[in-house]
Coordinates of C-alpha atoms in Angstrom, one line a residue:
M214 CA -9.7 17.1 -12.3
S215 CA -11.7 14.9 -14.4
S216 CA -10.8 14.5 -18.2
T217 CA -11.0 15.4 -22.1
A218 CA -11.6 14.1 -25.7
S219 CA -14.1 11.3 -25.9
G220 CA -14.8 7.6 -25.7
K221 CA -14.4 6.2 -29.1
T222 CA -14.9 3.2 -31.3
S223 CA -11.8 1.8 -32.9
G224 CA -10.8 -1.2 -35.0
A225 CA -12.8 -3.3 -37.4
N226 CA -14.3 -5.3 -34.6
G227 CA -16.2 -2.3 -33.2
T228 CA -14.4 -2.1 -29.9
W229 CA -15.4 0.8 -27.7
R230 CA -12.8 2.4 -25.4
N231 CA -13.2 5.0 -22.7
W232 CA -11.2 8.3 -22.5
G233 CA -8.9 6.9 -19.8
G234 CA -8.1 3.8 -21.9
N235 CA -8.7 1.5 -19.0
V236 CA -12.1 0.1 -20.2
A237 CA -13.0 -1.6 -23.5
A238 CA -16.1 -3.3 -24.7
R239 CA -17.3 -5.0 -27.9
P240 CA -21.1 -4.4 -28.2
A241 CA -23.1 -6.6 -30.5
R242 CA -24.4 -3.5 -32.2
Q243 CA -24.2 0.3 -31.8
V244 CA -27.0 2.7 -32.6
A245 CA -27.1 6.5 -32.8
P246 CA -30.8 7.4 -32.7
A247 CA -31.9 10.7 -34.1
S248 CA -35.1 11.0 -32.0
V249 CA -36.6 9.8 -28.8
E250 CA -38.9 7.6 -31.0
E251 CA -35.9 5.9 -32.6
L252 CA -34.2 5.4 -29.2
A253 CA -37.4 3.8 -27.8
A254 CA -37.6 1.5 -30.8
A255 CA -33.9 0.5 -30.3
V256 CA -34.7 -0.4 -26.7
R257 CA -37.7 -2.5 -27.7
R258 CA -35.7 -4.3 -30.4
A259 CA -32.9 -5.0 -28.0
R260 CA -35.4 -6.5 -25.6
E261 CA -36.9 -8.7 -28.3
D262 CA -33.4 -9.9 -29.3
G263 CA -32.4 -10.7 -25.7
L264 CA -29.7 -8.1 -25.6
K265 CA -28.8 -5.7 -22.8
V266 CA -28.8 -2.0 -23.4
K267 CA -26.3 0.7 -22.3
A268 CA -26.1 4.4 -23.3
V269 CA -22.6 6.0 -23.4
G270 CA -21.7 9.6 -23.6
T271 CA -18.1 10.8 -24.2
G272 CA -16.5 7.9 -22.3
H273 CA -15.2 10.0 -19.4
S274 CA -16.1 7.4 -16.7
F275 CA -13.1 5.3 -15.5
T276 CA -15.5 2.5 -14.4
S277 CA -17.2 0.1 -16.8
I278 CA -20.5 1.8 -16.0
A279 CA -21.3 2.1 -19.8
A280 CA -19.7 -1.1 -21.1
T281 CA -21.9 -3.8 -22.7
D282 CA -21.7 -6.7 -25.0
G283 CA -25.3 -5.9 -26.0
V284 CA -26.6 -2.7 -27.6
L285 CA -24.6 0.5 -27.1
I286 CA -26.6 3.6 -27.6
R287 CA -24.6 6.6 -28.8
P288 CA -26.6 9.9 -28.3
Q289 CA -24.5 12.2 -30.5
L290 CA -27.6 13.0 -32.6
L291 CA -29.7 13.8 -29.6
T292 CA -28.2 17.2 -29.0
G293 CA -29.3 20.8 -28.6
I294 CA -31.7 22.9 -26.6
R295 CA -35.4 22.0 -26.8
R296 CA -36.7 25.1 -25.1
I297 CA -35.8 27.9 -22.7
D298 CA -38.5 29.0 -20.2
R299 CA -37.5 32.4 -18.9
E300 CA -40.5 32.6 -16.6
A301 CA -39.6 29.4 -14.8
M302 CA -35.8 30.0 -15.4
T303 CA -35.2 26.5 -16.9
V304 CA -33.7 25.1 -20.0
T305 CA -34.6 21.7 -21.5
V306 CA -31.8 20.0 -23.4
E307 CA -31.3 16.8 -25.3
S308 CA -29.4 14.2 -23.4
G309 CA -26.4 13.9 -25.8
T310 CA -25.6 17.6 -25.6
P311 CA -22.0 18.1 -24.5
L312 CA -21.7 20.4 -21.4
K313 CA -19.4 22.7 -23.4
R314 CA -22.1 23.3 -26.0
L315 CA -24.7 23.9 -23.4
N316 CA -22.6 26.3 -21.5
A317 CA -21.7 28.3 -24.6
A318 CA -25.4 28.3 -25.8
L319 CA -26.6 29.5 -22.4
A320 CA -24.1 32.3 -22.2
R321 CA -25.3 33.5 -25.6
E322 CA -28.8 33.7 -24.1
G323 CA -27.5 35.5 -21.0
L324 CA -28.0 32.5 -18.8
S325 CA -25.8 30.1 -16.8
L326 CA -25.9 27.0 -14.6
T327 CA -25.2 27.8 -11.0
N328 CA -22.3 25.4 -10.6
M329 CA -20.4 23.0 -12.7
G330 CA -17.5 20.5 -12.7
D331 CA -14.0 21.4 -13.7
I332 CA -14.3 20.0 -17.3
M333 CA -17.1 20.2 -19.8
E334 CA -16.4 17.5 -22.3
Q335 CA -19.1 15.1 -21.0
T336 CA -22.7 14.9 -22.2
V337 CA -25.3 16.3 -19.9
S338 CA -26.8 12.8 -19.3
G339 CA -23.4 11.1 -18.7
A340 CA -22.3 13.8 -16.3
T341 CA -25.5 13.8 -14.2
S342 CA -26.0 10.0 -14.3
T343 CA -22.6 9.5 -12.6
G344 CA -22.9 12.4 -10.2
T345 CA -20.4 14.8 -11.7
H346 CA -19.8 17.8 -9.4
G347 CA -17.6 20.8 -8.9
T348 CA -17.0 22.5 -5.6
G349 CA -19.4 24.6 -3.6
R350 CA -20.4 25.8 -0.1
E351 CA -24.1 26.0 -0.9
S352 CA -24.3 25.0 -4.6
A353 CA -24.2 21.3 -5.3
S354 CA -23.6 18.8 -8.2
I355 CA -24.9 19.3 -11.7
A356 CA -27.6 16.7 -11.0
A357 CA -28.9 18.8 -8.1
Q358 CA -29.7 21.5 -10.6
I359 CA -32.1 19.2 -12.5
K360 CA -35.8 20.2 -12.5
G361 CA -37.1 17.5 -14.8
L362 CA -36.1 14.3 -16.7
E363 CA -37.4 12.4 -19.6
L364 CA -36.3 8.8 -20.0
V365 CA -37.0 5.7 -22.0
T366 CA -37.7 2.8 -19.6
A367 CA -37.2 -1.0 -20.1
D368 CA -40.6 -1.5 -21.9
G369 CA -39.7 1.2 -24.5
S370 CA -42.1 3.8 -23.1
V371 CA -41.2 7.4 -22.4
L372 CA -41.4 8.5 -18.7
C373 CA -41.3 12.1 -17.6
C374 CA -40.5 12.9 -14.0
S375 CA -40.1 16.0 -11.8
A376 CA -40.7 17.0 -8.2
Q377 CA -44.5 17.0 -9.1
E378 CA -44.7 14.2 -11.7
N379 CA -43.4 10.7 -10.7
P380 CA -41.5 12.2 -7.8
E381 CA -40.1 8.9 -6.6
V382 CA -38.4 8.3 -10.0
F383 CA -37.2 11.9 -10.1
T384 CA -35.5 11.6 -6.7
A385 CA -33.5 8.6 -7.9
A386 CA -33.1 9.2 -11.7
R387 CA -31.2 12.4 -11.4
T388 CA -28.1 10.3 -10.6
G389 CA -29.5 7.0 -12.0
L390 CA -26.3 5.2 -13.1
G391 CA -28.0 4.2 -16.3
A392 CA -29.9 1.6 -14.2
L393 CA -33.5 3.0 -14.5
G394 CA -33.7 3.8 -18.2
V395 CA -32.0 5.8 -20.9
V396 CA -32.2 9.6 -20.3
T397 CA -33.4 11.4 -23.4
A398 CA -33.8 15.0 -22.1
I399 CA -33.0 17.0 -19.0
T400 CA -34.5 20.2 -17.7
F401 CA -32.0 22.3 -15.7
A402 CA -32.6 25.3 -13.4
V403 CA -30.7 28.3 -14.8
E404 CA -30.1 31.9 -13.7
P405 CA -29.0 35.1 -15.3
L406 CA -25.4 35.1 -16.5
F407 CA -23.1 36.3 -13.7
L408 CA -19.4 36.9 -13.1
L409 CA -17.0 35.0 -10.9
T410 CA -13.7 36.2 -9.7
A411 CA -11.1 33.5 -9.3
R412 CA -8.2 33.8 -7.0
E413 CA -5.5 31.1 -7.4
E414 CA -2.5 31.0 -5.2
P415 CA 0.0 28.6 -3.7
M416 CA -0.4 27.8 0.0
P417 CA 1.4 25.3 2.3
L418 CA -0.6 22.2 3.0
E419 CA -0.3 22.7 6.7
R420 CA -2.0 26.1 6.5
V421 CA -4.7 24.9 4.1
L422 CA -5.7 22.1 6.5
A423 CA -5.4 24.3 9.6
E424 CA -7.7 26.9 8.0
F425 CA -9.8 24.6 5.9
D426 CA -13.1 25.4 7.8
Q427 CA -12.5 29.1 7.5
L428 CA -11.5 28.9 3.8
W429 CA -14.7 26.8 3.1
A430 CA -16.9 29.2 5.0
E431 CA -15.5 32.4 3.5
N432 CA -15.8 31.3 -0.2
E433 CA -18.6 30.3 -2.4
H434 CA -16.4 27.8 -4.1
F435 CA -13.1 26.6 -2.6
E436 CA -10.8 23.8 -3.8
F437 CA -7.1 22.9 -3.5
Y438 CA -4.6 20.6 -5.1
W439 CA -1.9 18.9 -3.0
F440 CA 1.3 17.7 -4.7
P441 CA 2.4 14.4 -3.1
H442 CA 6.0 14.3 -1.9
T443 CA 5.8 18.0 -1.1
E444 CA 4.3 20.3 1.5
N445 CA 2.8 22.5 -1.3
T446 CA -0.7 23.1 -2.6
T447 CA -2.4 25.3 -5.2
T448 CA -5.7 26.8 -3.9
K449 CA -8.6 28.2 -5.9
R450 CA -11.3 30.5 -4.6
N451 CA -14.3 31.4 -6.9
N452 CA -16.7 34.1 -5.7
R453 CA -19.4 36.1 -7.4
S454 CA -18.4 39.5 -8.6
L455 CA -20.0 42.7 -9.8
G456 CA -17.2 43.1 -12.3
P457 CA -15.8 44.4 -14.5
E458 CA -14.8 41.4 -16.5
R459 CA -11.0 40.8 -16.4
P460 CA -10.4 37.6 -18.2
V461 CA -7.0 35.8 -18.3
G462 CA -5.0 37.4 -21.1
R463 CA -4.6 35.2 -24.2
L464 CA -0.8 34.9 -23.8
A465 CA -0.9 34.3 -20.0
G466 CA -3.8 31.9 -20.4
W467 CA -1.9 29.9 -23.1
F468 CA 1.3 29.9 -21.0
E469 CA -0.3 28.8 -17.7
D470 CA -3.3 26.7 -18.9
E471 CA -1.8 25.1 -22.0
F472 CA 2.0 25.3 -21.8
L473 CA 2.5 24.7 -18.1
S474 CA -0.7 22.8 -17.0
N475 CA -0.9 20.6 -20.1
G476 CA 2.3 20.7 -22.1
V477 CA 5.1 20.8 -19.5
F478 CA 3.0 18.6 -17.2
Q479 CA 2.6 16.0 -20.0
V480 CA 6.4 15.9 -20.4
A481 CA 6.8 15.6 -16.6
Q482 CA 4.5 12.6 -16.6
W483 CA 6.4 10.9 -19.4
V484 CA 9.7 11.4 -17.5
G485 CA 8.1 10.2 -14.2
R486 CA 6.6 7.1 -15.9
A487 CA 10.0 6.2 -17.5
A488 CA 12.0 7.0 -14.3
P489 CA 9.9 6.8 -11.2
A490 CA 12.8 7.9 -8.9
T491 CA 12.5 11.4 -10.5
V492 CA 8.9 11.9 -9.4
P493 CA 9.5 13.6 -6.0
A494 CA 11.8 16.1 -7.6
I495 CA 9.4 16.7 -10.5
A496 CA 6.6 17.2 -7.9
R497 CA 8.6 19.8 -6.1
I498 CA 9.2 21.7 -9.3
S499 CA 5.6 21.3 -10.5
S500 CA 4.1 22.5 -7.3
R501 CA 6.0 25.8 -7.6
A502 CA 5.4 26.3 -11.3
L503 CA 2.1 28.1 -11.2
S504 CA 2.1 31.6 -9.7
A505 CA -0.7 33.4 -8.0
R506 CA -3.3 35.1 -10.2
S507 CA -6.7 36.6 -10.2
Y508 CA -9.3 37.0 -13.0
T509 CA -13.0 37.7 -13.5
D510 CA -15.1 36.0 -16.2
I511 CA -18.4 34.3 -16.9
P512 CA -18.9 31.0 -14.9
Y513 CA -17.9 28.3 -17.4
K514 CA -14.7 30.1 -18.2
V515 CA -13.8 30.1 -14.5
F516 CA -15.1 26.8 -13.3
T517 CA -13.7 24.7 -16.1
S518 CA -10.2 24.1 -17.5
P519 CA -8.7 22.1 -20.4
R520 CA -7.4 18.7 -19.3
R521 CA -5.3 17.2 -22.1
V522 CA -3.0 15.0 -20.0
R523 CA -4.7 11.6 -19.8
F524 CA -5.0 9.8 -16.4
V525 CA -6.9 7.3 -14.4
E526 CA -8.7 8.5 -11.3
M527 CA -10.3 7.4 -8.0
E528 CA -12.5 9.8 -6.0
Y529 CA -14.4 9.4 -2.8
A530 CA -16.8 11.6 -0.9
V531 CA -16.2 11.6 2.8
P532 CA -18.1 13.5 5.5
R533 CA -16.8 17.1 5.3
A534 CA -15.9 16.9 9.0
A535 CA -13.5 14.1 8.2
L536 CA -11.7 15.8 5.4
V537 CA -8.6 17.0 7.3
E538 CA -8.0 13.7 8.9
T539 CA -8.5 11.9 5.6
V540 CA -5.9 14.1 3.8
C541 CA -3.4 13.7 6.7
E542 CA -3.8 9.9 6.5
L543 CA -3.3 10.0 2.8
K544 CA -0.1 12.1 3.1
A545 CA 1.3 9.8 5.8
M546 CA 0.5 6.7 3.7
V547 CA 2.4 8.2 0.7
E548 CA 5.4 9.2 2.8
R549 CA 5.9 5.8 4.4
S550 CA 5.4 3.9 1.1
N551 CA 7.7 3.5 -1.9
L552 CA 4.9 4.9 -4.1
R553 CA 5.9 7.7 -6.6
V554 CA 2.8 9.9 -7.3
G555 CA 3.2 12.4 -10.0
F556 CA -0.3 13.8 -10.1
P557 CA -1.7 16.2 -7.5
V558 CA -4.6 15.2 -5.2
E559 CA -7.7 17.3 -5.7
V560 CA -10.0 18.3 -2.8
R561 CA -13.5 19.8 -3.3
T562 CA -16.7 20.1 -1.3
A563 CA -20.5 19.9 -1.8
P564 CA -23.5 20.5 0.5
A565 CA -25.9 17.7 1.3
D566 CA -28.5 17.0 -1.3
D567 CA -31.7 14.9 -1.6
I568 CA -30.8 12.6 -4.5
T569 CA -31.0 9.0 -3.6
L570 CA -27.6 7.8 -4.7
S571 CA -25.8 11.2 -5.0
T572 CA -22.4 11.0 -3.3
A573 CA -23.6 13.9 -1.2
S574 CA -27.0 12.4 -0.4
G575 CA -28.0 13.5 3.1
R576 CA -24.6 14.7 4.2
D577 CA -22.2 17.6 3.7
S578 CA -19.3 16.1 1.8
A579 CA -15.7 16.6 0.9
Y580 CA -14.2 15.0 -2.2
V581 CA -10.7 13.6 -2.4
A582 CA -9.5 12.6 -5.8
V583 CA -6.3 10.6 -6.5
H584 CA -4.9 10.3 -10.1
M585 CA -2.2 8.5 -11.9
Y586 CA -0.9 9.1 -15.4
R587 CA -2.4 6.8 -18.0
G588 CA -0.2 3.7 -18.4
T589 CA 1.4 4.1 -15.0
P590 CA 0.6 1.2 -12.5
Y591 CA -2.0 2.7 -10.2
Q592 CA -3.4 -0.3 -8.3
A593 CA -1.1 -0.1 -5.2
Y594 CA -1.7 3.6 -4.7
F595 CA -5.5 3.4 -5.3
T596 CA -5.8 0.4 -3.0
A597 CA -4.0 2.1 -0.2
A598 CA -6.0 5.3 -0.7
E599 CA -9.3 3.4 -0.9
R600 CA -8.5 1.8 2.5
I601 CA -8.3 5.3 4.0
F602 CA -11.5 6.5 2.3
T603 CA -13.6 3.6 3.3
A604 CA -12.5 3.8 6.9
H605 CA -14.3 7.2 6.9
E606 CA -17.5 5.7 5.3
G607 CA -16.4 7.2 1.9
R608 CA -18.7 6.9 -1.1
P609 CA -17.0 6.3 -4.4
H610 CA -17.7 8.5 -7.4
W611 CA -19.8 6.3 -9.7
G612 CA -17.7 7.1 -12.7
K613 CA -14.2 6.6 -11.2
V614 CA -12.2 3.6 -10.3
H615 CA -13.2 1.8 -7.1
T616 CA -13.7 -1.8 -5.8
R617 CA -16.8 -1.3 -3.7
D618 CA -19.9 -3.6 -4.0
A619 CA -23.6 -3.5 -3.1
E620 CA -23.0 -4.8 0.4
Y621 CA -20.6 -1.9 1.3
L622 CA -22.7 0.7 -0.6
A623 CA -25.9 -0.3 1.2
R624 CA -24.1 0.6 4.5
V625 CA -23.0 4.1 3.4
Y626 CA -26.2 5.1 1.5
P627 CA -29.2 5.2 3.9
R628 CA -31.6 5.2 0.9
F629 CA -29.8 2.4 -1.1
A630 CA -32.8 0.0 -0.7
E631 CA -35.1 2.7 -2.0
F632 CA -33.1 2.9 -5.2
T633 CA -32.9 -0.9 -5.8
A634 CA -36.7 -1.2 -5.1
L635 CA -37.4 1.4 -7.8
R636 CA -35.0 -0.4 -10.2
D637 CA -37.0 -3.7 -9.5
R638 CA -40.1 -1.8 -10.5
L639 CA -38.8 -0.1 -13.6
D640 CA -36.4 -2.8 -14.9
P641 CA -37.4 -6.1 -13.4
D642 CA -35.7 -8.1 -16.2
R643 CA -32.5 -6.1 -15.9
L644 CA -32.4 -4.9 -19.5
F645 CA -30.0 -2.1 -18.4
Q646 CA -27.8 -4.4 -16.4
N647 CA -24.0 -4.9 -16.9
D648 CA -21.2 -6.2 -14.8
Y649 CA -20.6 -2.9 -13.1
L650 CA -24.2 -2.5 -12.0
R651 CA -24.4 -6.1 -10.9
R652 CA -21.5 -5.4 -8.6
V653 CA -22.6 -2.0 -7.2
L654 CA -26.4 -2.6 -7.0
G655 CA -26.6 -6.3 -6.7
A656 CA -28.2 -8.8 -9.1

């Protein structure tokens, strides 16, 4: 699941808050450069003034990865497509471009990304820098589709990288956590626009877990949502289709995606927060509210959904072979606790990739995401879930709530030292450091 709307500045004191409402920062100044040259100048000036620098997208991270008391760079003027190369099948896009604008622009050109996450509110640089992903048997995260990067480094110079040019930077910077520089442009691999058929249907959790390997193997993109306090899941299978297009009808789409998935669900969360004892009953009703359906449409209209109910989220990548055991342990933990969990648990997969600090780096992965409605105490639930995830050498999503530090992360990422050595070279004075990076990468 992953979010909507944007991080924002509010109040006379220039306080910045993220989408989830759980992170706030008061930067010394905020800048919105209109060109790469202006951004580089802002980085050089910050360095001269002894201020740290962070870039922020739409604030969809639940961690303080973008928070700073120094200079906050807002990339909303660095948007749009620079060029489309139909021979190489790539598109180069400015870093502040929201994914929803990129997806719509590509579709108009008869092109598409291969895979994407389940929301598209984030900027391209924010999404890739934190490892945003969807689900896929062979197709991986958004960052894994990057063919080239341009970034402003700590000395204010512009560095271009790809598999051929500065390859050691390219390997790391595709999911760079904002630690190596400020991304100014990204070149993505694209392909001709295609159709996906989505098949959504309820399925008992016991069956999903028993048949998980088969469901994964038989579908290009498989995911499921388990509703805690119930034995019920909603499954979604997306596979390429020759057509014809059969989009969700306007009325049916409004009823299921807006009225049920957002409107009624919002009310259910209000009730659950006010009266936690009602949560199990609400979960049983919610888990049966959505009926089976199938539709065929262009990729971004199948992969992504509106997410208007605000929440806080933790997500870990565990080895795909450990997924069933992880979910069973999570279910047992909820059942023996007095926790009241009103949000479904989301499960997705990704193949191994070669990005240094990608959550799927070097291993086939399954993602388990736990959520709580914004304003509801989440610490007890997330702490108990994190204990399960880390027992399976889980890797936390860089943009979602977790308590791991550099010592733990160095154990679960074989190439962790490779990343920190590159950081030492590109940012020896830690211009791009903040409290979060100090914790997860070390000082």
